Amino acid sequence: MDHCIRFRSTSRCFYTDFAKAFDTVPHRRLLSKLKSYNINDKLLAWIQNVLCDRKESICVNGEFSTWSKVTSGIPQGSILGPLLFLIYINDIPDLCKQQDACTRILLYADDAKIYRVINQISDQADLQAVVNTVKTWSDEWLLRLNIDKCKTVSYYVKTPICTQYHITHENNTHRLDKLDSVNDLSVIFDSNLSFRDHISHKINKTYSILGTIKRNFIYMDHTSFLWLYKSMVRPRVEYANSVWCPYQKRDITEIERVQKRATKLIISLKTCHT
C-alpha cells in the first residue's frame, strides 16, 4: 500500500456490494447455517420445502427451454426472503471483529459498510486485512462481491491519509476507486460531512416537484395544498434529517426558501406557513 501523508485522524469507509445477492445464495449452505443456529426442526423442514425441489424454465418467442433444478436463490417479495439472507451473512461482523476489534461493519440487505478510524500507518494494514477477510468469506460461501461497485471514501476534517486499498480476485489485484462523496440509502455523504451536495440535491428535487404541482394543480384550496405539500414535498426535505441536519445559516435559509416558494403556489397561501 502506498501512502502520501500522515494526519492525526481520519476515517476510512469501504462500501461493498454483493453481486446478485438474493439470486446466488446456495440452498444447502443456507440450510446448514440455519441448522447451526438451532432452528426448530419443523421450521427448518418448512423452509427447506419452500426453497428446494423447485425447477425453472425460460420461454422465448413461445419456445420453452428444458426444466432445470433451482439450487440457489431466495424468493424475493416476501418477509422470509430478506430474513433468510440476513441469517446467511450474519457471521460477517464476528469475523471482522476477530480480525481487528477496532474495525466495524454495518450490514443493510446486500450492502455492507466497513469502516475504521485511521490514526497511524498500521491501522491501514488492519483495515485492509478485514477487507481481505470479507473477500475470503464471500468466496467460501459463494456470494460473490461486485468489485466494480466496491468503493472507498475518507472522512476527515483537514488533510486525509492518502492510501490505496485493493481486492484480490482470481489472482488479479483490483484497486478500489476513491470517491469524494457517496450516496448511502439516499443520503449523500461527502468527505468532510458538510452534506452540501445532499442539501443541494434535495432542494433541486423539491423545486422540481413544486413545478409539477404548479402545472397540474391549478385550482387548489388550503386543504388540497396541505395534502400535496405534506405527501410530496415535505418528505423529500425531511428524509433522514437527523443525519444531515443543517448547521450553517446558508443551508437553513435555502431549505426555508423551499417552504416560502411552496406557499406562493396559490394567492391565498402567500403569507401562510405550514
Short mmCIF file of C-alpha atoms in Angstrom, two decimals:
data_model
loop_
_atom_site.label_atom_id
_atom_site.label_comp_id
_atom_site.label_asym_id
_atom_site.label_seq_id
_atom_site.Cartn_x
_atom_site.Cartn_y
_atom_site.Cartn_z
CA MET A 1 0.00 0.00 0.00
CA ASP A 2 1.25 3.44 -0.87
CA HIS A 3 0.64 6.45 1.34
CA CYS A 4 1.43 10.13 0.96
CA ILE A 5 0.82 11.90 4.26
CA ARG A 6 0.13 11.21 7.90
CA PHE A 7 -2.67 13.01 9.67
CA ARG A 8 -3.76 12.88 13.28
CA SER A 9 -7.02 11.07 12.47
CA THR A 10 -9.27 10.17 9.58
CA SER A 11 -11.97 7.60 8.99
CA ARG A 12 -11.88 5.28 6.02
CA CYS A 13 -15.05 3.53 4.87
CA PHE A 14 -15.46 0.71 2.34
CA TYR A 15 -18.77 0.40 0.54
CA THR A 16 -19.19 -3.14 -0.74
CA ASP A 17 -21.88 -4.83 -2.78
CA PHE A 18 -22.72 -8.49 -3.35
CA ALA A 19 -23.46 -9.32 -6.98
CA LYS A 20 -27.00 -10.66 -7.47
CA ALA A 21 -27.04 -11.43 -3.78
CA PHE A 22 -30.55 -12.82 -3.36
CA ASP A 23 -30.25 -14.95 -6.51
CA THR A 24 -26.95 -16.66 -5.65
CA VAL A 25 -27.43 -17.86 -2.05
CA PRO A 26 -26.82 -21.66 -2.18
CA HIS A 27 -29.70 -23.59 -0.62
CA ARG A 28 -27.60 -26.31 1.02
CA ARG A 29 -25.22 -23.85 2.67
CA LEU A 30 -28.12 -21.70 3.85
CA LEU A 31 -29.84 -24.71 5.41
CA SER A 32 -26.61 -25.73 7.11
CA LYS A 33 -26.35 -22.28 8.68
CA LEU A 34 -29.96 -22.40 9.82
CA LYS A 35 -29.27 -25.76 11.42
CA SER A 36 -26.18 -24.38 13.19
CA TYR A 37 -28.40 -21.69 14.74
CA ASN A 38 -30.54 -24.46 16.27
CA ILE A 39 -33.61 -23.61 14.23
CA ASN A 40 -36.59 -25.80 15.14
CA ASP A 41 -36.65 -28.98 13.03
CA LYS A 42 -40.23 -28.43 11.86
CA LEU A 43 -39.48 -24.85 10.88
CA LEU A 44 -36.28 -25.95 9.16
CA ALA A 45 -38.19 -28.58 7.20
CA TRP A 46 -40.77 -25.97 6.18
CA ILE A 47 -38.05 -23.59 4.93
CA GLN A 48 -36.44 -26.47 3.05
CA ASN A 49 -39.75 -27.21 1.32
CA VAL A 50 -40.02 -23.56 0.32
CA LEU A 51 -36.51 -23.38 -1.15
CA CYS A 52 -35.69 -26.81 -2.50
CA ASP A 53 -37.05 -29.13 -5.19
CA ARG A 54 -38.02 -26.25 -7.47
CA LYS A 55 -37.48 -26.12 -11.22
CA GLU A 56 -37.49 -23.32 -13.77
CA SER A 57 -37.94 -22.95 -17.50
CA ILE A 58 -37.42 -20.00 -19.83
CA CYS A 59 -39.84 -19.01 -22.60
CA VAL A 60 -38.53 -17.10 -25.65
CA ASN A 61 -40.82 -16.39 -28.59
CA GLY A 62 -43.20 -19.09 -27.46
CA GLU A 63 -40.47 -21.75 -27.15
CA PHE A 64 -39.71 -23.23 -23.71
CA SER A 65 -36.35 -24.45 -22.54
CA THR A 66 -35.88 -27.74 -20.69
CA TRP A 67 -36.62 -27.70 -16.97
CA SER A 68 -33.61 -27.11 -14.71
CA LYS A 69 -33.24 -27.52 -10.96
CA VAL A 70 -33.01 -24.36 -8.86
CA THR A 71 -30.15 -24.88 -6.40
CA SER A 72 -29.65 -21.29 -5.29
CA GLY A 73 -31.59 -18.10 -4.71
CA ILE A 74 -34.03 -16.76 -2.17
CA PRO A 75 -37.59 -15.88 -3.25
CA GLN A 76 -37.99 -12.12 -3.24
CA GLY A 77 -41.08 -10.06 -2.50
CA SER A 78 -41.71 -11.64 0.88
CA ILE A 79 -40.70 -11.15 4.51
CA LEU A 80 -38.96 -14.52 4.56
CA GLY A 81 -36.52 -13.70 1.73
CA PRO A 82 -34.62 -10.79 3.35
CA LEU A 83 -34.69 -12.58 6.71
CA LEU A 84 -33.01 -15.69 5.29
CA PHE A 85 -30.41 -13.55 3.54
CA LEU A 86 -29.58 -11.69 6.76
CA ILE A 87 -29.14 -15.01 8.54
CA TYR A 88 -26.82 -16.17 5.78
CA ILE A 89 -24.47 -13.19 6.15
CA ASN A 90 -24.92 -12.82 9.92
CA ASP A 91 -21.44 -14.13 10.78
CA ILE A 92 -19.53 -11.49 8.78
CA PRO A 93 -19.36 -8.92 11.64
CA ASP A 94 -17.97 -11.58 14.00
CA LEU A 95 -15.24 -12.47 11.52
CA CYS A 96 -14.31 -8.82 11.11
CA LYS A 97 -14.17 -8.33 14.87
CA GLN A 98 -11.88 -11.34 15.23
CA GLN A 99 -9.56 -9.90 12.59
CA ASP A 100 -9.48 -6.39 14.07
CA ALA A 101 -11.52 -5.29 17.09
CA CYS A 102 -11.37 -1.62 16.06
CA THR A 103 -12.91 -2.15 12.63
CA ARG A 104 -16.69 -2.04 12.38
CA ILE A 105 -19.06 -3.33 9.73
CA LEU A 106 -22.67 -2.35 9.10
CA LEU A 107 -24.97 -4.57 7.06
CA TYR A 108 -28.09 -3.47 5.22
CA ALA A 109 -29.57 -6.10 2.92
CA ASP A 110 -26.88 -6.88 0.34
CA ASP A 111 -24.80 -3.77 1.10
CA ALA A 112 -22.01 -3.74 3.67
CA LYS A 113 -20.03 -0.80 5.03
CA ILE A 114 -16.65 -1.46 6.63
CA TYR A 115 -15.08 1.46 8.45
CA ARG A 116 -12.21 2.27 10.81
CA VAL A 117 -10.54 5.30 12.34
CA ILE A 118 -7.03 5.66 10.93
CA ASN A 119 -4.53 7.11 13.39
CA GLN A 120 -1.32 5.55 12.10
CA ILE A 121 0.04 3.54 9.20
CA SER A 122 -0.55 0.18 10.88
CA ASP A 123 -4.29 0.92 11.07
CA GLN A 124 -4.40 0.94 7.28
CA ALA A 125 -2.98 -2.58 7.14
CA ASP A 126 -5.53 -3.74 9.73
CA LEU A 127 -8.38 -2.33 7.66
CA GLN A 128 -7.05 -3.97 4.50
CA ALA A 129 -6.86 -7.28 6.38
CA VAL A 130 -10.55 -7.01 7.28
CA VAL A 131 -11.44 -6.35 3.65
CA ASN A 132 -9.45 -9.43 2.69
CA THR A 133 -11.39 -11.42 5.29
CA VAL A 134 -14.71 -10.34 3.80
CA LYS A 135 -13.47 -11.29 0.32
CA THR A 136 -12.36 -14.72 1.59
CA TRP A 137 -15.77 -15.21 3.23
CA SER A 138 -17.59 -14.30 0.01
CA ASP A 139 -15.54 -16.84 -1.96
CA GLU A 140 -16.08 -19.56 0.62
CA TRP A 141 -19.84 -19.05 0.84
CA LEU A 142 -20.35 -18.47 -2.91
CA LEU A 143 -21.64 -14.92 -2.52
CA ARG A 144 -19.50 -13.01 -5.00
CA LEU A 145 -18.54 -9.40 -4.42
CA ASN A 146 -19.33 -6.97 -7.21
CA ILE A 147 -15.87 -5.43 -7.33
CA ASP A 148 -16.89 -2.66 -9.75
CA LYS A 149 -19.32 -1.34 -7.13
CA CYS A 150 -16.89 -1.56 -4.21
CA LYS A 151 -15.67 1.95 -3.36
CA THR A 152 -13.80 3.75 -0.61
CA VAL A 153 -14.42 7.14 0.99
CA SER A 154 -12.31 9.03 3.51
CA TYR A 155 -14.00 11.18 6.14
CA TYR A 156 -11.72 13.84 7.54
CA VAL A 157 -11.54 17.38 8.89
CA LYS A 158 -8.39 18.65 7.23
CA THR A 159 -5.93 16.57 5.21
CA PRO A 160 -6.72 12.88 4.64
CA ILE A 161 -4.31 10.00 4.69
CA CYS A 162 -3.83 9.16 1.02
CA THR A 163 -3.87 5.37 0.77
CA GLN A 164 -4.74 2.87 -1.93
CA TYR A 165 -6.78 -0.19 -0.97
CA HIS A 166 -7.47 -3.23 -3.10
CA ILE A 167 -9.35 -6.51 -3.51
CA THR A 168 -7.66 -9.59 -4.92
CA HIS A 169 -9.84 -11.64 -7.26
CA GLU A 170 -8.70 -14.59 -9.39
CA ASN A 171 -5.04 -13.70 -8.81
CA ASN A 172 -5.67 -10.15 -10.03
CA THR A 173 -5.40 -7.11 -7.80
CA HIS A 174 -8.20 -4.60 -8.28
CA ARG A 175 -7.55 -1.15 -6.86
CA LEU A 176 -10.68 0.33 -5.32
CA ASP A 177 -11.85 3.71 -6.55
CA LYS A 178 -11.66 6.56 -4.06
CA LEU A 179 -14.71 8.81 -4.02
CA ASP A 180 -15.23 12.28 -2.58
CA SER A 181 -18.89 11.52 -1.87
CA VAL A 182 -21.21 8.54 -1.86
CA ASN A 183 -24.97 8.03 -1.94
CA ASP A 184 -25.81 5.83 1.02
CA LEU A 185 -29.52 4.98 1.39
CA SER A 186 -30.48 8.21 -0.41
CA VAL A 187 -28.23 10.38 1.77
CA ILE A 188 -25.16 11.86 0.07
CA PHE A 189 -22.15 11.71 2.39
CA ASP A 190 -19.21 13.92 1.41
CA SER A 191 -15.68 13.63 2.75
CA ASN A 192 -15.95 16.44 5.31
CA LEU A 193 -19.58 15.63 6.22
CA SER A 194 -20.85 19.08 5.32
CA PHE A 195 -23.78 17.49 3.41
CA ARG A 196 -23.76 20.39 0.96
CA ASP A 197 -24.22 18.04 -2.01
CA HIS A 198 -27.09 16.28 -0.27
CA ILE A 199 -28.89 19.51 0.61
CA SER A 200 -28.47 20.91 -2.92
CA HIS A 201 -29.71 17.65 -4.44
CA LYS A 202 -32.79 17.53 -2.24
CA ILE A 203 -33.65 21.18 -2.81
CA ASN A 204 -33.41 20.76 -6.60
CA LYS A 205 -35.63 17.68 -6.43
CA THR A 206 -38.12 19.56 -4.29
CA TYR A 207 -38.29 22.51 -6.70
CA SER A 208 -38.95 20.03 -9.50
CA ILE A 209 -41.87 18.56 -7.54
CA LEU A 210 -43.24 22.04 -6.83
CA GLY A 211 -43.13 22.73 -10.55
CA THR A 212 -45.11 19.55 -11.21
CA ILE A 213 -47.71 20.57 -8.65
CA LYS A 214 -47.98 24.04 -10.14
CA ARG A 215 -48.53 22.69 -13.65
CA ASN A 216 -51.07 20.02 -12.73
CA PHE A 217 -52.99 21.52 -9.83
CA ILE A 218 -54.03 24.99 -10.94
CA TYR A 219 -57.00 25.44 -8.63
CA MET A 220 -56.19 24.43 -5.06
CA ASP A 221 -57.79 25.24 -1.77
CA HIS A 222 -55.99 25.30 1.55
CA THR A 223 -56.71 21.64 2.36
CA SER A 224 -55.63 20.32 -1.04
CA PHE A 225 -52.37 22.23 -0.88
CA LEU A 226 -51.54 20.89 2.57
CA TRP A 227 -52.15 17.31 1.42
CA LEU A 228 -49.88 17.78 -1.59
CA TYR A 229 -47.18 19.56 0.37
CA LYS A 230 -47.08 17.05 3.21
CA SER A 231 -47.17 14.00 0.95
CA MET A 232 -44.90 15.08 -1.93
CA VAL A 233 -42.68 17.94 -0.77
CA ARG A 234 -42.06 17.68 2.95
CA PRO A 235 -40.84 14.03 2.95
CA ARG A 236 -38.17 14.95 0.39
CA VAL A 237 -36.78 17.69 2.59
CA GLU A 238 -37.04 15.91 5.93
CA TYR A 239 -35.86 12.41 4.98
CA ALA A 240 -33.07 11.31 7.37
CA ASN A 241 -32.69 14.88 8.65
CA SER A 242 -31.36 13.55 11.94
CA VAL A 243 -28.24 12.57 9.97
CA TRP A 244 -27.64 15.64 7.80
CA CYS A 245 -29.40 18.29 9.93
CA PRO A 246 -28.04 21.65 8.64
CA TYR A 247 -25.97 23.80 10.96
CA GLN A 248 -24.85 26.55 8.58
CA LYS A 249 -27.07 29.57 8.10
CA ARG A 250 -26.94 29.41 4.29
CA ASP A 251 -28.19 25.81 4.29
CA ILE A 252 -31.02 26.63 6.67
CA THR A 253 -32.00 29.63 4.55
CA GLU A 254 -32.11 27.55 1.35
CA ILE A 255 -34.30 24.91 2.96
CA GLU A 256 -36.69 27.51 4.37
CA ARG A 257 -36.88 29.08 0.92
CA VAL A 258 -38.50 25.86 -0.34
CA GLN A 259 -41.43 26.35 2.02
CA LYS A 260 -41.76 30.02 1.14
CA ARG A 261 -41.89 29.21 -2.56
CA ALA A 262 -44.45 26.47 -1.91
CA THR A 263 -46.82 28.89 -0.19
CA LYS A 264 -46.79 31.10 -3.29
CA LEU A 265 -48.31 28.43 -5.50
CA ILE A 266 -51.74 29.97 -4.88
CA ILE A 267 -52.52 33.51 -3.90
CA SER A 268 -54.38 32.69 -0.69
CA LEU A 269 -51.32 30.94 0.71
CA LYS A 270 -48.68 33.57 0.00
CA THR A 271 -48.48 34.54 3.65
CA CYS A 272 -49.28 31.12 5.14
CA HIS A 273 -46.71 28.97 6.82
CA THR A 274 -47.39 25.25 7.13
#
